[in-house]
mmCIF file of C-alpha atoms in Angstrom:
data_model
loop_
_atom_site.group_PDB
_atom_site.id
_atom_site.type_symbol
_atom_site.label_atom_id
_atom_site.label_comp_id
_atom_site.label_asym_id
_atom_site.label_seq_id
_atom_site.Cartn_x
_atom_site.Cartn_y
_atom_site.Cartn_z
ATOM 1 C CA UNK A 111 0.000 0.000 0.000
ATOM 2 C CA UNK A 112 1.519 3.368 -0.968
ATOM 3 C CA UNK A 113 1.861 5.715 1.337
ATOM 4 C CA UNK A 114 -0.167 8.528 -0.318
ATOM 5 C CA UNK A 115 -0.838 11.594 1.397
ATOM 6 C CA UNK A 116 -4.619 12.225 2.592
ATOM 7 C CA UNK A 117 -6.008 14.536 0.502
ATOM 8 C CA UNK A 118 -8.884 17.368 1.831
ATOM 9 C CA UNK A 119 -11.868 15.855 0.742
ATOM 10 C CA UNK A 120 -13.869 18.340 2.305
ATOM 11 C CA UNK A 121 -14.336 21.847 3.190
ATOM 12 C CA UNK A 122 -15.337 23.494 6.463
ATOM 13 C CA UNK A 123 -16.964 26.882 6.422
ATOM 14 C CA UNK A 124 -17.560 28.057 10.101
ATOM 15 C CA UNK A 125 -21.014 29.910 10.638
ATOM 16 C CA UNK A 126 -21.021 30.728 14.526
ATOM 17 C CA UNK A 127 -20.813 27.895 15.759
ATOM 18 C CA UNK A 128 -21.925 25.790 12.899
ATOM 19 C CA UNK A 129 -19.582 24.025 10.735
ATOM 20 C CA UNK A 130 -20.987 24.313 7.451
ATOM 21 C CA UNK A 131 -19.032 21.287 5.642
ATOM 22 C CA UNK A 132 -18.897 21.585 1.283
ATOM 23 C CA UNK A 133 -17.640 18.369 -0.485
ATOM 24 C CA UNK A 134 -14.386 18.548 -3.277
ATOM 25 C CA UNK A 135 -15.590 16.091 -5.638
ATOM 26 C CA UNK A 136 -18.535 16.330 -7.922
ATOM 27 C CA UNK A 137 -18.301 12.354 -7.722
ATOM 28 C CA UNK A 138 -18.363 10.726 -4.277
ATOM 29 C CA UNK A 139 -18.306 7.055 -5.558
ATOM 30 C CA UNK A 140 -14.534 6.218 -5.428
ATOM 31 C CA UNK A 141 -14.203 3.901 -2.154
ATOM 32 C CA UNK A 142 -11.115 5.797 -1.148
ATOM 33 C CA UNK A 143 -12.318 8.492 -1.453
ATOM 34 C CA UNK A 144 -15.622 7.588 0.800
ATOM 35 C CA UNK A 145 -13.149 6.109 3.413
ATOM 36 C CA UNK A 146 -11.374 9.644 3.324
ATOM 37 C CA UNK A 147 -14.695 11.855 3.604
ATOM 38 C CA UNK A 148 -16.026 9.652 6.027
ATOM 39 C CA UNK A 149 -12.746 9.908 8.526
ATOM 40 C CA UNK A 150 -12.792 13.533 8.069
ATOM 41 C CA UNK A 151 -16.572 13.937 9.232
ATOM 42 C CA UNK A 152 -15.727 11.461 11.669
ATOM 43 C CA UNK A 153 -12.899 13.662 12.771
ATOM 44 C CA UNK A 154 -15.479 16.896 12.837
ATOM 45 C CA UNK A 155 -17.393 15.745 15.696
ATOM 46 C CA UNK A 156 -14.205 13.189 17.654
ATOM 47 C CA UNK A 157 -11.578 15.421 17.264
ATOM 48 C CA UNK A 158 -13.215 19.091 16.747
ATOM 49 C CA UNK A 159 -15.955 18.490 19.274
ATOM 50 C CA UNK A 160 -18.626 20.030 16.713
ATOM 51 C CA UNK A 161 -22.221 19.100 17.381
ATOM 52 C CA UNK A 162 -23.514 21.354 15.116
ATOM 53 C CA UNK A 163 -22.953 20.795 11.374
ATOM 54 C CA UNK A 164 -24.552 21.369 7.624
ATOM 55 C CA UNK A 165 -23.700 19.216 4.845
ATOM 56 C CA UNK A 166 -23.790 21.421 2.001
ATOM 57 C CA UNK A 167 -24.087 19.118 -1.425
ATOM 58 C CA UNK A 168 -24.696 22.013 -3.881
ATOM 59 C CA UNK A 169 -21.229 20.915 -5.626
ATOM 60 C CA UNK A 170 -22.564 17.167 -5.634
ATOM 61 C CA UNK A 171 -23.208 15.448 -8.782
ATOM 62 C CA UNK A 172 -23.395 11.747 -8.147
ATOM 63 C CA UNK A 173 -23.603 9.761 -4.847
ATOM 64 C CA UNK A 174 -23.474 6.124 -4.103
ATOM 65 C CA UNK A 175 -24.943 4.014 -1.194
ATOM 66 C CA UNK A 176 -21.114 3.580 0.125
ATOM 67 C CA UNK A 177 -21.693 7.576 0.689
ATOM 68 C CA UNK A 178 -24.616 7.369 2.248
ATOM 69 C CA UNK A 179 -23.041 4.612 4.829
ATOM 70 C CA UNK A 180 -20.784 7.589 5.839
ATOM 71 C CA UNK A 181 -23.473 10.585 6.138
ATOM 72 C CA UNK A 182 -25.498 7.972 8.430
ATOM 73 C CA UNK A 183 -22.640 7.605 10.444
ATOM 74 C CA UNK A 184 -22.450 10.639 10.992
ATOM 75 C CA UNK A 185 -25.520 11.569 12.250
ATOM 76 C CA UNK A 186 -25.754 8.583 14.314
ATOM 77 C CA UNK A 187 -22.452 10.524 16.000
ATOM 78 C CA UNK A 188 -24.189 13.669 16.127
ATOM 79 C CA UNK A 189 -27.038 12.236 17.819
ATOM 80 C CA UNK A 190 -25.041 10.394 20.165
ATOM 81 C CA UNK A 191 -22.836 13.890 21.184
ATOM 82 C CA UNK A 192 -26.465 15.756 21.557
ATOM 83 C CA UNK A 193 -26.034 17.466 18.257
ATOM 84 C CA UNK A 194 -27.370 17.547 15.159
ATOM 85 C CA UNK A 195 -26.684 17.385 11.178
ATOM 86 C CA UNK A 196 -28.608 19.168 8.195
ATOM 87 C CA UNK A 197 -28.343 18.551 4.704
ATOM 88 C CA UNK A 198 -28.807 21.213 2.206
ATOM 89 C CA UNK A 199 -28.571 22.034 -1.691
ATOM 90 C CA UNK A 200 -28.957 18.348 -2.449
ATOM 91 C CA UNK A 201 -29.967 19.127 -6.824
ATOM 92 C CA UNK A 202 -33.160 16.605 -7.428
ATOM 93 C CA UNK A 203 -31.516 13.759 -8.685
ATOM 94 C CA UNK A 204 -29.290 12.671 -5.367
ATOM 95 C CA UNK A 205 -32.409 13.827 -3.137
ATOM 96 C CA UNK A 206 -33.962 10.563 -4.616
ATOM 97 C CA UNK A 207 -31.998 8.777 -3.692
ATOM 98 C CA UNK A 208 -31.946 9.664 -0.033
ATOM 99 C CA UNK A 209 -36.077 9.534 -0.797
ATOM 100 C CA UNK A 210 -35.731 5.907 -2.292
ATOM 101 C CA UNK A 211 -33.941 4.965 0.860
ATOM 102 C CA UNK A 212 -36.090 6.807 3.440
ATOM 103 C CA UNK A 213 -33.083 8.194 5.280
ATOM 104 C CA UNK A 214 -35.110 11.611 4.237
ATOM 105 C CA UNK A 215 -37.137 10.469 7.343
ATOM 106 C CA UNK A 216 -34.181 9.684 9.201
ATOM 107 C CA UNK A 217 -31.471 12.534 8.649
ATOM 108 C CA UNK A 218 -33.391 16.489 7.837
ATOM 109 C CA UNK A 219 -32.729 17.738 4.603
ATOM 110 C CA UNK A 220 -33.689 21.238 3.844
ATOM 111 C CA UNK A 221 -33.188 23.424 0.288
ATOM 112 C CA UNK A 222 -30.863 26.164 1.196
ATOM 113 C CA UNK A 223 -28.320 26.902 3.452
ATOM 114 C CA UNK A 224 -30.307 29.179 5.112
ATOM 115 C CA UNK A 225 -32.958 27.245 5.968
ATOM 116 C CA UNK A 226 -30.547 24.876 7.140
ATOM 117 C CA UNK A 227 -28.818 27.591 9.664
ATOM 118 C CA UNK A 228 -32.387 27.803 10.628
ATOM 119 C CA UNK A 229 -32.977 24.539 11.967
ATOM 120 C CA UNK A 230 -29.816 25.220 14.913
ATOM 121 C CA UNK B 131 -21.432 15.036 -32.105
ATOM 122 C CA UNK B 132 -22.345 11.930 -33.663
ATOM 123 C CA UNK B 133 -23.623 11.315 -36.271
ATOM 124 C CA UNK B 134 -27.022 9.542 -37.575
ATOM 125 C CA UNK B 135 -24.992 6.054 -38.316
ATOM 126 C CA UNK B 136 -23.584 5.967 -34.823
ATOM 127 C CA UNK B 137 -26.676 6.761 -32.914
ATOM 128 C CA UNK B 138 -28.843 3.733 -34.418
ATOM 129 C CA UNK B 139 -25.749 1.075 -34.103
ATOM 130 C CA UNK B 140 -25.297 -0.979 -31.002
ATOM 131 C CA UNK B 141 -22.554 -1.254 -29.026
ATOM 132 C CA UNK B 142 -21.247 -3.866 -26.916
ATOM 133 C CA UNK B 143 -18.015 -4.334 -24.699
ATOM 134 C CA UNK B 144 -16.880 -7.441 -22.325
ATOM 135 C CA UNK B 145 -14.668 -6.645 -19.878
ATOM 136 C CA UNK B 146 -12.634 -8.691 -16.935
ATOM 137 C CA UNK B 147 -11.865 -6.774 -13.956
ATOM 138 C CA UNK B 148 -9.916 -7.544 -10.947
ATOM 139 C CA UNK B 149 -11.816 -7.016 -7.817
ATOM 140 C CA UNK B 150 -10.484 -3.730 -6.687
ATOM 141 C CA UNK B 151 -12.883 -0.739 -6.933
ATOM 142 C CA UNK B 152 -10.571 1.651 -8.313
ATOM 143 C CA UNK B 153 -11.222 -0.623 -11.485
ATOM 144 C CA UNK B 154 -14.796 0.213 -11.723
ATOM 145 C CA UNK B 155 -13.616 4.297 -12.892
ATOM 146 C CA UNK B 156 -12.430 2.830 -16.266
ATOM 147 C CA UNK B 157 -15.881 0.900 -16.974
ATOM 148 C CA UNK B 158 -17.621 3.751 -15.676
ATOM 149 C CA UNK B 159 -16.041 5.985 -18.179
ATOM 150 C CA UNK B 160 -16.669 3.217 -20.876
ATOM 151 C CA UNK B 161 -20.402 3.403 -20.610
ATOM 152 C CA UNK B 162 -20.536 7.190 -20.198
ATOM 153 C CA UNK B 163 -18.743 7.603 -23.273
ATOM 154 C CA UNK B 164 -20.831 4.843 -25.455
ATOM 155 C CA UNK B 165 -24.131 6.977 -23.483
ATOM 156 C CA UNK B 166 -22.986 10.116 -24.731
ATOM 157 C CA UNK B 167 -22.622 8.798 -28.231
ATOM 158 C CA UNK B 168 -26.424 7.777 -28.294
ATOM 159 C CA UNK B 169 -27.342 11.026 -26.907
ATOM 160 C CA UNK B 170 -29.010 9.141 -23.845
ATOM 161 C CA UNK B 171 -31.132 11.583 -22.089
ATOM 162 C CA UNK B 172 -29.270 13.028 -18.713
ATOM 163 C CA UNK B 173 -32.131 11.109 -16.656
ATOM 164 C CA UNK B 174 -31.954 7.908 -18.189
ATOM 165 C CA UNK B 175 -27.865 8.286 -17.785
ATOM 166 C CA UNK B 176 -27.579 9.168 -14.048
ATOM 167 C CA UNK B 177 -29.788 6.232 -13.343
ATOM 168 C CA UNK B 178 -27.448 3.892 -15.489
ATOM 169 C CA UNK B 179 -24.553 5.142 -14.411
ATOM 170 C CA UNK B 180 -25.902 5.014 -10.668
ATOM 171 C CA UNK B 181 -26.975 1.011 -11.041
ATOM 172 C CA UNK B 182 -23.993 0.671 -12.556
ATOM 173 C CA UNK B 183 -21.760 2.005 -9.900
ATOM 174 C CA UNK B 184 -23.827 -0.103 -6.757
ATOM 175 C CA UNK B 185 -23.667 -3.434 -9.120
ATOM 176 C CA UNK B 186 -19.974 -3.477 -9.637
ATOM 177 C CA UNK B 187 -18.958 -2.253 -6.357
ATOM 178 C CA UNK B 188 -21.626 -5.000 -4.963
ATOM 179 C CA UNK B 189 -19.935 -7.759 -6.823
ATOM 180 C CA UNK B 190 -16.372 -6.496 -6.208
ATOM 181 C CA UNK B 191 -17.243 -6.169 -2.075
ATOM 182 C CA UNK B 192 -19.818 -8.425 -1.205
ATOM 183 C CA UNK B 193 -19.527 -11.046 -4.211
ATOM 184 C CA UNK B 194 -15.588 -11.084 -4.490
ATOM 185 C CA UNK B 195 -14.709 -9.971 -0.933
ATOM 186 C CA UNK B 196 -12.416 -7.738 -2.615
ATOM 187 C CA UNK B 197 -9.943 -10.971 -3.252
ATOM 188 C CA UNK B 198 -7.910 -9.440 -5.854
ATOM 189 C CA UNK B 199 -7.604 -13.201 -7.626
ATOM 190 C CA UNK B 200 -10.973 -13.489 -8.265
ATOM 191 C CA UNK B 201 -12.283 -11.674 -10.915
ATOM 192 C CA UNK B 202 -15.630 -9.898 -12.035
ATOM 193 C CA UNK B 203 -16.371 -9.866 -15.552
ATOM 194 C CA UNK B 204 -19.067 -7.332 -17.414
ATOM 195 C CA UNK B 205 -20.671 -7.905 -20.317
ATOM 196 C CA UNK B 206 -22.657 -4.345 -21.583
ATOM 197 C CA UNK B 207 -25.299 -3.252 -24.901
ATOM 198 C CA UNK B 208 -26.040 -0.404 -25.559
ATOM 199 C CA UNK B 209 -28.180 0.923 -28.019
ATOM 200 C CA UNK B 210 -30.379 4.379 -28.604
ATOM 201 C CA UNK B 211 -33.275 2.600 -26.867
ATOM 202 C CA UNK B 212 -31.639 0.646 -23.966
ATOM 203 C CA UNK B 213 -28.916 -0.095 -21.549
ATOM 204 C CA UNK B 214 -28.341 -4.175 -20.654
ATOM 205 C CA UNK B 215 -25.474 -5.058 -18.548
ATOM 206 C CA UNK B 216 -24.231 -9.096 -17.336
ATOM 207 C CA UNK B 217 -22.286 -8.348 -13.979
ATOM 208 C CA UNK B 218 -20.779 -11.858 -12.591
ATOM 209 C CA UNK B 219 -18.747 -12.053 -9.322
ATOM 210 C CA UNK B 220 -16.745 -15.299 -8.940
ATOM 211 C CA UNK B 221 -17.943 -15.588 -5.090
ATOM 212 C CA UNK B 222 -20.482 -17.736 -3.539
ATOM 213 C CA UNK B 223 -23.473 -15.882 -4.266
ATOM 214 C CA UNK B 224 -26.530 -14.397 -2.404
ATOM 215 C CA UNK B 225 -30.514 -14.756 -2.075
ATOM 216 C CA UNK B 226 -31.370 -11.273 -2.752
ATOM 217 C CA UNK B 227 -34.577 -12.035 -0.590
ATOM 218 C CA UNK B 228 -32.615 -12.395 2.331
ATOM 219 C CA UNK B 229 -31.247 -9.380 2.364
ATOM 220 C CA UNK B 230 -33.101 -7.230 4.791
ATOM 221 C CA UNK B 231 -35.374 -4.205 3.837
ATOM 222 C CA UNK B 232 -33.022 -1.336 4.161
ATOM 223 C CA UNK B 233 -36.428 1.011 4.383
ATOM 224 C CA UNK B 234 -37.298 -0.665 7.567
ATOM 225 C CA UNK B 235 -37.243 1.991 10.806
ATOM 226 C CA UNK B 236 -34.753 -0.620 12.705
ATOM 227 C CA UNK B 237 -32.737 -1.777 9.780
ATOM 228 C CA UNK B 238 -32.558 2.454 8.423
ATOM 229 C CA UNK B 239 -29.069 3.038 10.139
ATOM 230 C CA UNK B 240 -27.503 -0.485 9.254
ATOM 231 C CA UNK B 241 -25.422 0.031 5.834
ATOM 232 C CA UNK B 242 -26.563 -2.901 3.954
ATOM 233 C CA UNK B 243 -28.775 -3.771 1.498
ATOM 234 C CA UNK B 244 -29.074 -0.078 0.316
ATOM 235 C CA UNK B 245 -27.380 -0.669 -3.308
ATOM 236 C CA UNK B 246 -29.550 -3.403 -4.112
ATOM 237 C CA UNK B 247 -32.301 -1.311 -3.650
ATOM 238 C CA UNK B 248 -31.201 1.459 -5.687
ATOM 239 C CA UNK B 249 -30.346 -1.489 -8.809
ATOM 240 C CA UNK B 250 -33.777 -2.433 -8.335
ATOM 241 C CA UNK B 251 -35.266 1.712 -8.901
ATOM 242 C CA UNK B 252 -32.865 2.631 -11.297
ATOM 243 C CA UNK B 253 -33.102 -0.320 -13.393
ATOM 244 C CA UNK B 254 -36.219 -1.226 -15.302
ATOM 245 C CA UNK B 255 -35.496 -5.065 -14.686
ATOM 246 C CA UNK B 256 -32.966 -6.705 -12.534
ATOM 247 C CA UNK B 257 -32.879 -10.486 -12.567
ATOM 248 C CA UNK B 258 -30.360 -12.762 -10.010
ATOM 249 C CA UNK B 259 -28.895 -15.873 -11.414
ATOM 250 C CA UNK B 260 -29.975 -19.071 -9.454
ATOM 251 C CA UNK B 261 -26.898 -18.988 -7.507
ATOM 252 C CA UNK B 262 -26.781 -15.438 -7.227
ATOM 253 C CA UNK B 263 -23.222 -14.361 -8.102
ATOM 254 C CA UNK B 264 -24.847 -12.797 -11.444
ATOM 255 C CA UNK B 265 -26.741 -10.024 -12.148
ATOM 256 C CA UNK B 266 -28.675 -8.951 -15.658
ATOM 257 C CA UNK B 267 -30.548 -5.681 -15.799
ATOM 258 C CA UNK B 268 -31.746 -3.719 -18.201
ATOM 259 C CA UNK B 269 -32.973 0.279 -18.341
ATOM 260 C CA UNK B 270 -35.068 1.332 -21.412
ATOM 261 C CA UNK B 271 -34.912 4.764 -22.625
ATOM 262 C CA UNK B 272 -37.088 7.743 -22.710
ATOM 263 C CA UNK B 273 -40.110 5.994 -20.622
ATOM 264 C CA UNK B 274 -42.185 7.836 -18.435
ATOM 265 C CA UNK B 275 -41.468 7.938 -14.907
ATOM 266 C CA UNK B 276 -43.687 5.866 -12.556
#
């Protein structure tokens, strides 16, 4: 196994106290890449202590069910630290799929980032 | 462009991957490429492109194991009016009944069983081998959302 560095995968934008996270890739199917994004939200709430936090997909073109694995995660940690996550700017296509699934009943999605803010 | 010749041709590959899914980028940009050249509608391509991804990273993970000397092999058509692919893992296969309802309240925080259940909405028809290590399905074009 090469050791490759660990490239940013995502982006943090800090809103108060509300870490407004935007994704890098337009694709999040590679499995590396999935195992990277989901350390580094990992990392958000372990290591940063954040139990507030926005997952903003506007640049998000194409997501597979390894993704959705992580963003589950994720909230399950959120909900376990008290806090809570929002997803916003999801375009129609990739909110299917979260509809398909039913983790729309399970995880809040909301159309802006705004409205997102909103729900903190 | 292309041109009026290449949109009503078919087109076929067969492919033998290892199971490591870094290799499902190059037949991901295989069958983008050969959708593009029919002019496949953006719809119809996202929700190929989407079964596609869950199938072969199924077969690679779950089928496989991710044993890089076992192999997957893909057989795809394409043509102006469909998408068929032939996905076949070289592990011991699976009875896609047992696998449990991902939609369920207590099974909606587990991570299996989700791909399968995105083959089955993006793909008009989906149909398991007996054994289970093989997958055909099939997406028509340009048909009216249900």
């Amino acid at each position: 196994m090469s050791a490759q560095p660990r490239r940013r995968r995502i982006e943090v934008e800090e809103k108060g106290d509300i870490a407004v996270v935007g994704f890098i890739d337009k694709k999040i199917l590679d499995e590396q890449n999935i195992q990277v994004i989901g350390e580094q939200l990992s990392e958000l709430v372990d290591a940063e202590k954040r139990t507030k936090v926005i997952l903003n997909f506007s640049n998000v073109e194409y997501l597979s069910s390894a993704a959705l694995g992580k963003i589950i995660a994720l909230n399950s940690k959120l909900k376990k630290a008290n806090g809570k996550l929002v997803l916003c700017n999801i375009r129609a296509d990739i909110k299917e799929v979260f509809t398909i699934t039913k983790l729309d009943k399970l995880i809040i999605i909301v159309n802006s980032e705004d409205d997102a803010i909103a729900k903190f | 462009m292309a041109n009026e010749s290449e949109i009503g041709r078919e087109h076929d590959f067969h492919i033998v991957i290892p199971s490591d899914p870094m290799e499902v980028r190059a037949v991901q940009d295989r069958i983008e490429n050969l959708l593009a050249l029919h002019e496949v509608p953006s719809r119809d391509s996202f929700c190929v492109k989407l079964g596609m991804e869950e199938v072969l990273v199924n077969a690679i993970k779950h089928g496989n194991q991710m044993d890089r000397s076992k192999t997957v092999t893909v057989s795809v058509r394409i043509t102006a009016m469909e998408f068929e692919a032939k996905v076949t893992d070289q592990g011991p296969g699976f009875d896609p009944d047992d696998i449990p309802d991902p939609t369920d309240i207590e099974n909606l925080e587990r991570p299996c069983g989700r791909g399968l259940m995105l083959i089955r909405h993006y793909m008009h028809e989906v149909a398991h081998n007996e054994t289970g290590n093989s997958v055909l399905m099939r997406r028509k074009f340009n048909q009216p959302e249900e």
